[in-house]
Coordinates of C-alpha atoms in Angstrom, one line a residue:
M1 CA -27.2 -24.7 -68.4
E2 CA -24.8 -24.9 -71.3
F3 CA -24.1 -21.1 -71.0
E4 CA -23.4 -21.5 -67.3
N5 CA -21.0 -24.4 -67.9
A6 CA -19.2 -22.4 -70.6
C7 CA -18.8 -19.4 -68.1
L8 CA -17.1 -21.6 -65.6
H9 CA -14.1 -22.5 -67.7
Y10 CA -11.0 -20.7 -68.8
P11 CA -10.6 -18.8 -71.0
I12 CA -14.3 -17.8 -71.2
S13 CA -14.4 -17.0 -67.5
K14 CA -11.3 -14.7 -67.9
I15 CA -12.8 -13.0 -71.0
L16 CA -16.0 -12.4 -69.1
I17 CA -14.2 -10.7 -66.2
N18 CA -12.0 -8.6 -68.5
N19 CA -15.0 -7.2 -70.3
I20 CA -17.1 -6.4 -67.3
G21 CA -17.8 -2.7 -67.5
S22 CA -18.5 -2.1 -63.8
M23 CA -18.1 -3.9 -60.5
Q24 CA -21.9 -3.9 -60.1
D25 CA -22.0 -5.9 -63.4
F26 CA -19.7 -8.4 -61.7
D27 CA -22.0 -8.5 -58.7
N28 CA -25.0 -9.1 -60.9
L29 CA -23.1 -11.9 -62.8
I30 CA -22.1 -13.9 -59.7
Q31 CA -25.7 -13.5 -58.3
S32 CA -27.1 -15.1 -61.5
S33 CA -26.5 -18.6 -60.2
N34 CA -24.7 -20.5 -57.5
Q35 CA -22.5 -22.3 -60.0
I36 CA -21.3 -19.0 -61.6
K37 CA -20.9 -17.4 -58.2
N38 CA -18.7 -20.3 -56.8
S39 CA -16.6 -20.2 -60.0
M40 CA -16.2 -16.4 -60.3
I41 CA -15.3 -15.6 -56.7
N42 CA -12.2 -17.8 -57.2
N43 CA -11.1 -15.8 -60.3
C44 CA -8.8 -12.9 -60.0
V45 CA -10.3 -9.5 -60.9
R46 CA -7.8 -7.0 -62.3
K47 CA -9.4 -3.8 -63.7
T48 CA -8.4 -0.3 -64.6
F49 CA -11.0 2.5 -64.3
N50 CA -11.0 6.1 -65.5
I51 CA -12.8 7.9 -62.8
P52 CA -11.8 11.6 -62.5
K53 CA -13.6 12.4 -59.3
N54 CA -15.9 10.9 -56.7
T55 CA -18.2 14.0 -56.6
L56 CA -20.9 15.1 -59.1
F57 CA -21.2 18.8 -59.1
F58 CA -24.2 20.9 -60.3
E59 CA -25.1 24.5 -60.1
H60 CA -28.3 26.7 -60.3
E61 CA -27.3 30.3 -61.2
C62 CA -30.6 32.1 -61.3
L63 CA -34.3 31.5 -62.0
E64 CA -35.6 32.6 -65.4
K65 CA -37.9 35.5 -65.5
N66 CA -40.8 33.5 -66.9
E67 CA -43.2 31.9 -64.4
V68 CA -42.3 28.5 -63.1
T69 CA -44.9 26.2 -64.6
T70 CA -43.2 23.0 -65.7
W71 CA -40.1 20.9 -65.1
N72 CA -38.4 22.3 -68.2
D73 CA -38.5 25.8 -66.9
L74 CA -35.7 25.2 -64.4
S75 CA -32.1 25.5 -65.5
I76 CA -29.0 23.8 -64.2
F77 CA -25.3 23.9 -65.1
Y78 CA -23.2 20.7 -65.3
E79 CA -19.5 20.7 -66.5
G80 CA -19.8 24.1 -68.0
S81 CA -23.0 23.6 -70.0
K82 CA -26.5 24.8 -69.3
Y83 CA -29.4 22.3 -69.3
T84 CA -32.9 22.1 -68.0
L85 CA -33.4 19.5 -65.3
S86 CA -35.1 17.0 -67.6
M87 CA -32.6 17.5 -70.4
L88 CA -29.7 16.9 -68.0
Y89 CA -31.3 13.8 -66.5
Q90 CA -31.8 12.4 -70.0
Y91 CA -28.1 13.1 -70.8
L92 CA -26.9 11.4 -67.6
N93 CA -29.0 8.4 -68.4
S94 CA -27.1 8.1 -71.7
I95 CA -23.8 7.7 -69.9
E96 CA -22.6 4.2 -68.9
K97 CA -23.4 3.3 -65.3
K98 CA -19.8 2.4 -64.6
N99 CA -19.0 6.1 -64.6
F100 CA -21.3 6.6 -61.6
E101 CA -20.4 3.7 -59.3
H102 CA -17.5 5.5 -57.7
I103 CA -19.5 8.7 -57.0
H104 CA -19.7 9.2 -53.2
T105 CA -21.0 12.8 -53.0
I106 CA -23.7 14.8 -54.9
S107 CA -22.9 18.6 -54.7
V108 CA -25.4 21.3 -55.7
R109 CA -24.6 25.0 -55.6
F110 CA -27.5 27.4 -55.5
S111 CA -26.2 30.9 -56.5
D112 CA -29.4 33.0 -56.7
D113 CA -30.8 35.2 -53.9
Y114 CA -33.8 33.0 -53.0
S115 CA -35.0 35.3 -50.3
N116 CA -36.4 37.4 -53.2
Y117 CA -38.7 34.5 -54.3
E118 CA -42.3 34.6 -53.2
N119 CA -42.7 31.8 -50.7
N120 CA -45.1 29.5 -52.7
R121 CA -42.8 29.8 -55.7
R122 CA -39.8 29.0 -53.6
H123 CA -41.5 25.8 -52.4
F124 CA -42.4 24.8 -55.9
F125 CA -38.8 25.5 -57.1
S126 CA -37.6 23.3 -54.2
Q127 CA -39.9 20.5 -55.0
L128 CA -38.6 20.2 -58.6
Y129 CA -35.0 20.4 -57.5
A130 CA -35.5 17.9 -54.7
D131 CA -37.1 15.4 -57.2
F132 CA -34.1 15.8 -59.5
I133 CA -31.6 15.2 -56.6
D134 CA -33.5 12.1 -55.5
K135 CA -33.2 10.7 -59.1
I136 CA -29.5 11.4 -59.2
F137 CA -29.0 9.5 -56.0
D138 CA -30.9 6.6 -57.6
K139 CA -28.5 6.7 -60.5
C140 CA -25.4 7.0 -58.3
Y141 CA -26.1 4.0 -56.2
N142 CA -23.0 4.2 -54.0
A143 CA -23.5 7.9 -53.2
T144 CA -24.4 8.6 -49.6
T145 CA -23.6 12.3 -49.1
L146 CA -25.5 15.4 -50.3
E147 CA -23.7 18.8 -50.3
L148 CA -25.9 21.8 -50.5
I149 CA -24.1 25.1 -51.1
N150 CA -26.0 28.4 -51.3
I151 CA -25.9 32.1 -50.9
K152 CA -29.3 32.7 -49.3
E153 CA -32.3 30.8 -48.0
I154 CA -33.1 27.7 -50.1
Q155 CA -31.3 24.8 -48.3
F156 CA -34.1 23.7 -46.0
Y157 CA -36.8 24.3 -48.5
I158 CA -35.2 21.7 -50.7
I159 CA -34.5 19.3 -47.8
K160 CA -38.2 19.5 -46.9
Y161 CA -39.0 17.7 -50.2
L162 CA -36.1 15.2 -50.4
K163 CA -37.1 11.5 -50.1
S164 CA -34.2 9.4 -51.3
P165 CA -33.4 6.5 -48.9
R166 CA -29.7 6.7 -50.2
I167 CA -29.1 10.0 -48.5
Q168 CA -27.2 9.4 -45.3
V169 CA -25.2 12.7 -44.8
I170 CA -26.1 16.3 -45.6
T171 CA -23.2 18.8 -45.5
K172 CA -22.6 22.6 -45.8
L173 CA -25.9 23.5 -44.1
N174 CA -26.1 27.0 -42.6
F175 CA -27.5 26.9 -39.1
N176 CA -28.8 30.5 -39.4
E177 CA -30.8 29.4 -42.5
L178 CA -32.5 26.8 -40.4
I179 CA -33.7 29.5 -38.0
E180 CA -34.9 31.7 -40.9
Y181 CA -36.8 28.8 -42.4
C182 CA -38.5 28.1 -39.1
K183 CA -39.6 31.8 -38.9
E184 CA -41.1 31.7 -42.4
N185 CA -42.6 28.2 -42.2
Q186 CA -43.7 27.6 -38.6
E187 CA -46.5 25.2 -39.5
V188 CA -44.2 22.7 -41.3
S189 CA -40.8 23.5 -39.7
Q190 CA -40.9 20.5 -37.4
D191 CA -41.1 18.0 -40.3
I192 CA -38.0 19.2 -42.3
I193 CA -36.2 15.8 -42.5
T194 CA -38.9 13.3 -41.7
Q195 CA -39.0 12.0 -45.3
L196 CA -35.3 10.9 -45.2
P197 CA -35.3 7.5 -43.6
S198 CA -31.6 6.8 -43.8
L199 CA -30.3 10.3 -42.8
R200 CA -27.8 9.9 -39.9
E201 CA -25.6 13.0 -40.0
I202 CA -26.0 16.7 -40.6
N203 CA -23.2 19.2 -40.9
F204 CA -24.0 22.7 -39.7
F205 CA -22.0 25.9 -40.4
I206 CA -22.1 28.2 -37.3
K207 CA -21.8 32.0 -37.5
N208 CA -23.4 35.1 -35.8
L209 CA -25.4 33.0 -33.3
A210 CA -25.8 36.0 -31.0
R211 CA -28.6 37.5 -33.2
Y212 CA -31.0 34.5 -32.7
E213 CA -33.1 33.3 -29.8
I214 CA -32.1 29.6 -29.9
N215 CA -34.4 28.4 -27.3
S216 CA -37.5 29.7 -29.1
H217 CA -36.7 27.1 -31.8
S218 CA -35.8 24.3 -29.5
Q219 CA -38.8 22.1 -30.6
V220 CA -37.6 22.1 -34.2
L221 CA -34.1 21.2 -33.1
Q222 CA -35.4 18.5 -30.9
K223 CA -37.3 17.0 -33.9
I224 CA -34.2 17.0 -36.0
F225 CA -32.1 15.5 -33.3
Q226 CA -34.7 12.8 -32.5
H227 CA -34.9 11.8 -36.1
L228 CA -31.1 11.4 -36.3
T229 CA -31.0 9.4 -33.1
S230 CA -33.3 6.9 -34.6
S231 CA -30.3 5.9 -36.6
K232 CA -27.6 3.9 -34.8
Y233 CA -24.9 6.3 -36.0
G234 CA -26.8 9.6 -35.7
K235 CA -24.6 12.7 -35.4
I236 CA -24.5 16.5 -35.7
N237 CA -21.2 18.1 -37.0
F238 CA -20.7 21.8 -36.1
Y239 CA -18.1 23.9 -37.9
G240 CA -17.6 27.5 -38.8
V241 CA -16.9 30.7 -36.8
L242 CA -17.5 30.7 -33.0
E243 CA -16.7 34.2 -31.8
P244 CA -16.5 34.8 -28.0
K245 CA -19.9 36.7 -28.1
N246 CA -21.5 33.5 -29.5
S247 CA -20.3 31.1 -26.8
E248 CA -23.4 31.3 -24.7
K249 CA -25.7 30.8 -27.7
F250 CA -23.6 27.8 -28.7
R251 CA -24.0 26.5 -25.1
E252 CA -27.8 26.6 -25.6
I253 CA -27.5 24.5 -28.7
L254 CA -25.2 22.0 -27.0
M255 CA -27.7 21.8 -24.1
I256 CA -30.5 20.8 -26.5
T257 CA -28.2 18.2 -28.1
E258 CA -27.4 16.8 -24.7
N259 CA -31.0 16.6 -23.7
N260 CA -31.8 14.6 -26.8
N261 CA -28.7 12.4 -26.5
I262 CA -27.4 13.2 -30.0
E263 CA -23.7 12.7 -30.6
I264 CA -21.7 15.8 -31.6
S265 CA -18.7 16.4 -33.7
L266 CA -16.8 19.8 -33.4
N267 CA -14.9 20.2 -36.6
G268 CA -12.3 22.6 -37.9
S269 CA -10.6 25.7 -36.5
F270 CA -13.8 27.6 -35.5
I271 CA -13.5 26.4 -31.9
C272 CA -9.8 27.1 -31.7
N273 CA -9.9 30.1 -29.5
N274 CA -8.7 30.3 -25.9
Q275 CA -12.1 31.4 -24.6
F276 CA -13.9 28.3 -25.8
F277 CA -11.3 25.9 -24.4
D278 CA -11.2 27.9 -21.1
L279 CA -15.0 27.6 -20.8
V280 CA -14.8 23.9 -21.3
S281 CA -12.0 23.4 -18.7
C282 CA -13.4 25.9 -16.1
Q283 CA -14.6 23.8 -13.2
N284 CA -16.1 26.8 -11.4
S285 CA -18.6 27.8 -14.1
F286 CA -22.3 27.0 -13.8
P287 CA -23.7 25.5 -15.7
I288 CA -20.7 23.5 -16.8
Y289 CA -20.1 23.9 -20.5
P290 CA -22.0 20.9 -22.0
V291 CA -19.6 18.8 -24.0
K292 CA -20.3 15.3 -22.8
N293 CA -22.0 14.5 -26.1
V294 CA -19.0 15.5 -28.1
V295 CA -17.6 12.3 -29.5
S296 CA -15.4 13.8 -32.2
L297 CA -13.1 16.8 -32.0
S298 CA -11.1 18.4 -34.8
V299 CA -8.7 21.2 -34.0
S300 CA -6.2 23.3 -35.8
L301 CA -3.4 24.5 -33.5
Y302 CA -1.3 27.5 -34.6
D303 CA 0.4 28.8 -31.5
K304 CA 1.6 27.7 -28.0
S305 CA -1.2 29.4 -26.2
I306 CA -3.9 27.6 -28.2
F307 CA -1.9 24.3 -27.9
Q308 CA -1.9 24.7 -24.1
S309 CA -5.5 25.7 -23.7
F310 CA -6.7 22.8 -25.9
L311 CA -4.7 20.2 -24.0
K312 CA -5.9 21.6 -20.7
S313 CA -9.6 21.2 -21.9
L314 CA -9.1 17.7 -23.4
P315 CA -10.0 15.7 -20.3
Y316 CA -13.3 17.4 -20.0
F317 CA -14.5 15.9 -23.3
T318 CA -15.5 12.8 -21.3
N319 CA -17.0 10.7 -24.2
L320 CA -14.5 11.6 -26.9
T321 CA -13.6 8.7 -29.2
E322 CA -12.2 10.5 -32.3
L323 CA -9.5 13.2 -32.1
K324 CA -8.2 15.1 -35.1
I325 CA -5.2 17.5 -34.6
E326 CA -3.8 19.7 -37.3
L327 CA -0.4 21.3 -36.4
R328 CA 0.3 24.5 -38.3
D329 CA 3.7 25.8 -39.2
Q330 CA 3.0 29.0 -37.2
L331 CA 3.1 26.8 -34.0
F332 CA 6.5 25.5 -34.8
E333 CA 7.8 29.0 -35.7
N334 CA 6.5 30.0 -32.3
I335 CA 8.3 27.1 -30.6
I336 CA 11.6 27.8 -32.3
N337 CA 11.5 31.5 -31.6
D338 CA 10.7 30.9 -27.9
N339 CA 13.4 28.2 -27.7
T340 CA 10.9 25.7 -26.2
L341 CA 12.8 22.4 -25.6
N342 CA 9.8 20.0 -25.6
I343 CA 6.4 21.5 -25.9
F344 CA 4.7 18.1 -25.3
S345 CA 6.3 17.5 -21.9
E346 CA 5.8 21.1 -20.9
Y347 CA 2.1 21.4 -21.6
V348 CA 0.7 17.8 -21.5
D349 CA -0.3 16.6 -18.1
L350 CA -1.4 13.2 -16.9
A351 CA -5.1 13.8 -17.4
A352 CA -4.6 14.7 -21.0
I353 CA -2.4 11.6 -21.6
Q354 CA -5.1 9.4 -20.0
K355 CA -7.7 10.9 -22.3
M356 CA -5.4 10.2 -25.3
S357 CA -5.1 6.6 -24.3
H358 CA -8.8 6.0 -24.6
I359 CA -9.1 7.5 -28.2
Q360 CA -10.4 5.1 -30.8
S361 CA -9.6 7.2 -33.9
F362 CA -6.6 9.5 -34.0
F363 CA -5.8 11.8 -36.9
L364 CA -2.6 13.9 -36.9
E365 CA -1.7 16.2 -39.8
I366 CA 1.3 18.4 -39.9
Q367 CA 1.7 21.4 -42.2
N368 CA 5.0 21.6 -44.1
S369 CA 5.3 24.9 -45.8
S370 CA 8.8 26.5 -45.8
D371 CA 7.2 29.9 -46.9
M372 CA 5.7 30.2 -43.4
Y373 CA 9.1 30.7 -41.7
E374 CA 10.8 34.1 -41.5
I375 CA 14.2 32.5 -41.4
E376 CA 14.7 29.7 -43.9
S377 CA 16.8 27.6 -41.6
N378 CA 13.9 27.4 -39.1
Y379 CA 12.0 25.2 -41.5
E380 CA 14.7 22.6 -41.4
K381 CA 14.8 22.9 -37.6
S382 CA 11.1 22.4 -37.4
L383 CA 11.3 18.9 -39.0
D384 CA 12.9 17.3 -36.0
I385 CA 10.5 19.1 -33.6
K386 CA 7.5 17.9 -35.7
S387 CA 8.8 14.3 -35.8
Q388 CA 9.3 14.3 -32.0
L389 CA 5.9 15.8 -31.4
A390 CA 4.2 13.2 -33.6
K391 CA 6.1 10.5 -31.8
D392 CA 4.9 11.9 -28.4
F393 CA 1.3 11.9 -29.5
C394 CA 1.6 8.3 -30.9
L395 CA 3.2 7.0 -27.7
S396 CA 0.2 8.4 -25.7
L397 CA -2.3 6.3 -27.6
G398 CA -3.7 3.1 -26.1
E399 CA -5.5 -0.2 -26.5
N400 CA -8.8 1.3 -27.7
L401 CA -7.1 2.7 -30.9
Q402 CA -8.8 1.4 -34.1
T403 CA -7.9 4.0 -36.7
L404 CA -4.7 5.9 -37.1
Y405 CA -4.1 8.7 -39.7
L406 CA -0.6 10.2 -39.9
N407 CA -0.1 12.8 -42.6
G408 CA 2.9 15.1 -43.2
I409 CA 5.0 13.6 -40.5
P410 CA 8.7 14.1 -41.4
K411 CA 10.0 10.9 -39.9
L412 CA 8.6 7.9 -37.9
T413 CA 11.0 5.6 -36.1
N414 CA 10.7 2.0 -35.3
D415 CA 10.0 2.7 -31.6
V416 CA 6.7 4.1 -32.7
S417 CA 6.0 0.9 -34.6
E418 CA 7.0 -1.2 -31.6
F419 CA 4.7 0.8 -29.3
L420 CA 1.7 0.6 -31.7
S421 CA 2.2 -3.2 -32.2
T422 CA 2.4 -3.8 -28.5
N423 CA -0.1 -1.4 -27.0
C424 CA -2.7 -0.9 -29.7
S425 CA -4.1 -4.4 -30.1
K426 CA -7.3 -3.2 -31.8
L427 CA -5.7 -1.1 -34.5
E428 CA -7.4 -2.0 -37.8
N429 CA -7.0 1.0 -40.2
I430 CA -3.9 3.0 -40.8
Y431 CA -3.1 5.9 -43.2
L432 CA 0.6 6.8 -43.7
S433 CA 1.9 9.9 -45.6
I434 CA 5.4 10.3 -44.3
L435 CA 8.0 12.7 -45.8
E436 CA 10.8 10.1 -45.1
P437 CA 9.8 6.5 -45.9
V438 CA 9.4 4.3 -42.8
S439 CA 11.4 1.1 -42.5
T440 CA 10.2 -2.0 -44.3
N441 CA 9.1 -3.7 -41.1
F442 CA 7.2 -0.7 -39.7
L443 CA 3.8 -2.5 -40.0
E444 CA 5.0 -6.1 -39.9
K445 CA 4.0 -6.8 -36.3
M446 CA 0.6 -5.0 -36.4
E447 CA -1.3 -8.2 -36.6
T448 CA -4.8 -6.7 -36.2
L449 CA -4.5 -4.4 -39.2
K450 CA -7.2 -4.9 -41.8
V451 CA -6.9 -1.9 -44.1
I452 CA -3.7 0.0 -45.1
N453 CA -3.9 3.3 -46.9
L454 CA -0.5 4.5 -48.2
K455 CA 0.6 7.8 -49.8
G456 CA 3.4 6.9 -52.2
F457 CA 5.2 3.7 -53.1
Y458 CA 7.7 2.6 -50.6
K459 CA 8.7 -0.9 -49.5
L460 CA 6.7 -2.3 -46.7
N461 CA 6.2 -5.8 -45.3
V462 CA 2.4 -6.1 -45.2
P463 CA 1.0 -8.3 -42.4
R464 CA -0.8 -11.4 -43.5
N465 CA -4.1 -10.4 -41.9
V466 CA -4.5 -7.2 -44.0
K467 CA -7.7 -7.5 -46.1
M468 CA -7.3 -4.4 -48.2
F469 CA -4.4 -2.2 -49.3
I470 CA -4.9 1.2 -50.9
I471 CA -2.0 3.1 -52.5
Q472 CA -2.2 6.7 -53.6
P473 CA 0.9 7.3 -55.7
K474 CA 2.9 10.5 -55.6
N475 CA 3.4 12.4 -58.9
D476 CA 6.9 11.1 -59.5
S477 CA 8.7 9.1 -62.2
F478 CA 8.5 5.8 -60.4
S479 CA 4.8 6.1 -60.0
N480 CA 4.4 7.0 -63.6
E481 CA 6.3 3.9 -64.7
I482 CA 4.1 1.7 -62.5
G483 CA 1.1 3.4 -64.0
K484 CA 2.1 2.1 -67.5
L485 CA 2.1 -1.5 -66.5
S486 CA -0.7 -3.8 -67.7
N487 CA -3.3 -5.0 -65.2
D488 CA -1.6 -8.4 -64.8
S489 CA 2.0 -6.9 -64.5
L490 CA 0.8 -4.4 -61.9
H491 CA -0.8 -7.2 -59.9
H492 CA 2.4 -9.2 -59.9
F493 CA 4.5 -6.2 -59.1
L494 CA 2.4 -5.3 -56.0
N495 CA 2.4 -8.8 -54.6
N496 CA 6.2 -9.0 -54.9
F497 CA 6.9 -5.5 -53.7
Y498 CA 4.8 -5.8 -50.6
G499 CA 5.4 -9.4 -49.8
K500 CA 1.7 -10.5 -49.6
Y501 CA -0.5 -12.0 -52.2
F502 CA -3.8 -10.2 -52.9
K503 CA -6.3 -11.8 -55.3
H504 CA -7.9 -8.7 -56.8
S505 CA -6.6 -5.3 -57.9
L506 CA -8.4 -2.2 -59.1
R507 CA -6.7 0.9 -60.5
N508 CA -8.0 4.4 -61.3
I509 CA -6.1 6.2 -64.0
C510 CA -7.4 9.7 -65.0
N511 CA -5.8 11.6 -67.9
T512 CA -2.6 9.3 -67.7
Y513 CA -2.3 10.1 -63.9
M514 CA -2.7 7.1 -61.6
K515 CA -4.9 8.3 -58.7
Y516 CA -5.0 5.1 -56.7
I517 CA -4.6 1.4 -56.6
V518 CA -6.6 -1.0 -54.5
V519 CA -5.7 -4.6 -53.8
F520 CA -7.9 -7.0 -51.7
D521 CA -8.9 -10.6 -51.3
N522 CA -12.7 -10.8 -51.1
I523 CA -14.5 -9.6 -54.2
F524 CA -17.5 -8.7 -52.1
D525 CA -15.4 -6.1 -50.3
W526 CA -14.8 -4.1 -53.5
S527 CA -17.2 -1.3 -52.7
N528 CA -15.7 -0.9 -49.2
Y529 CA -12.7 0.8 -50.6
I530 CA -14.8 3.9 -51.6
K531 CA -15.6 4.3 -47.9
H532 CA -12.0 4.0 -46.9
L533 CA -10.8 6.4 -49.6
D534 CA -13.4 9.0 -48.5
M535 CA -12.5 8.5 -44.8
F536 CA -9.0 9.7 -45.4
E537 CA -9.4 12.0 -48.4
N538 CA -11.7 14.2 -46.3
A539 CA -10.0 13.7 -42.9
F540 CA -9.9 17.4 -42.0

């Protein structure tokens, strides 16, 4: 009891907080007793971390020639050095846990040709690596995403043996490898992911679908989709290369997803061809191209034809809630050369505008590369066109909007702010990376905002209801000077600069470069900023 009483009072309480090595230690401290909890949550936490990345990366280059008999036979590379799996795990255990609490993704590259392995040996190899990956997830207690990168035929062998309840998302999976795994392992192929209780999302790379009989593996796909739908947020994300000859095979996959009621995300430029959008928007086709389960759509638009085809198809994505649009400089070069006055009013009809008004999450990213223009002055001309097009998209959003991401916009005017404040009453999360800083009152009337993510320091009046504010500085002299401030001085500067008091501040400085600052009010929200950082860092 004497220890507890001592912890409650200044300066001991302040010293305790200043010497806490990780935010998990802080959580453990305040959970130790109600007295300490009630005292500590009223203290201000101001910490600086040195976290170079939020991904742990490992690689397996090739299997040794000797027979696989024990754990120590398997090699692995980490940060340029070669280990065995057991040696590396011992080394990672010697590192302070504060170095792992910001890790969000575990990435493992497999660089051997595993199709040359005898099948039993491949399974044994996969068991050992899966066990290692499970242990790494136990160590990185905030990690939720596993990235598996390989050349040939090992991904699903490893997934078969994974068991970690922390794994929620698996990315970089090759859909063709799933089909090959099913051919080689028919007896167990329907149980690939059943040992992953928290898995809610799989990202599939699509290519060369025409060579496979998709429907002959429908039972395996159904099992995967059914397992994911047992989670409230179950989803499949498709990306890659969708050539015209593969459209019918992709239709078969989408039909299976629709029959199993699994939500779909179509991500990246692979669907950005006129044939795909024309198939979606063709009312005379039978059966209709099955996109009603597509809830998230990400497109990269690079010419007027693709721009028009995409907007024509947009209303047919009937359950779309998230829309990500990347506008490439080739599109604006095309607009300037054709002397198009207003591409938005020319190509966007009422049906597309109505669909935009129901979007919950809208991401707009504009490329700004002067090298992409044949005539140098065309780049300068493009800036006004980009700003106007961004404005047109923003003014098409509606009351369902909850998340807004605007990156690379040359200029945003106050009429955009007025529209968002008046018409988007559910807007909670916003990311701004604008070439020309917005006015100080741009966010002032957005009274429902909870999280702001800002690229660069510029003066803004932060609404009183904001719970968390994340700043990712640009690499300029002003940011460098701010990075030199003490924790307390930084805290006071931020509160004065943005006109709102936040109780807690965290800062990540890596090799003298300040990567980000987070200010927030509720200490129990500290781990949420990792989720918000990742949401916008990997937007496209």
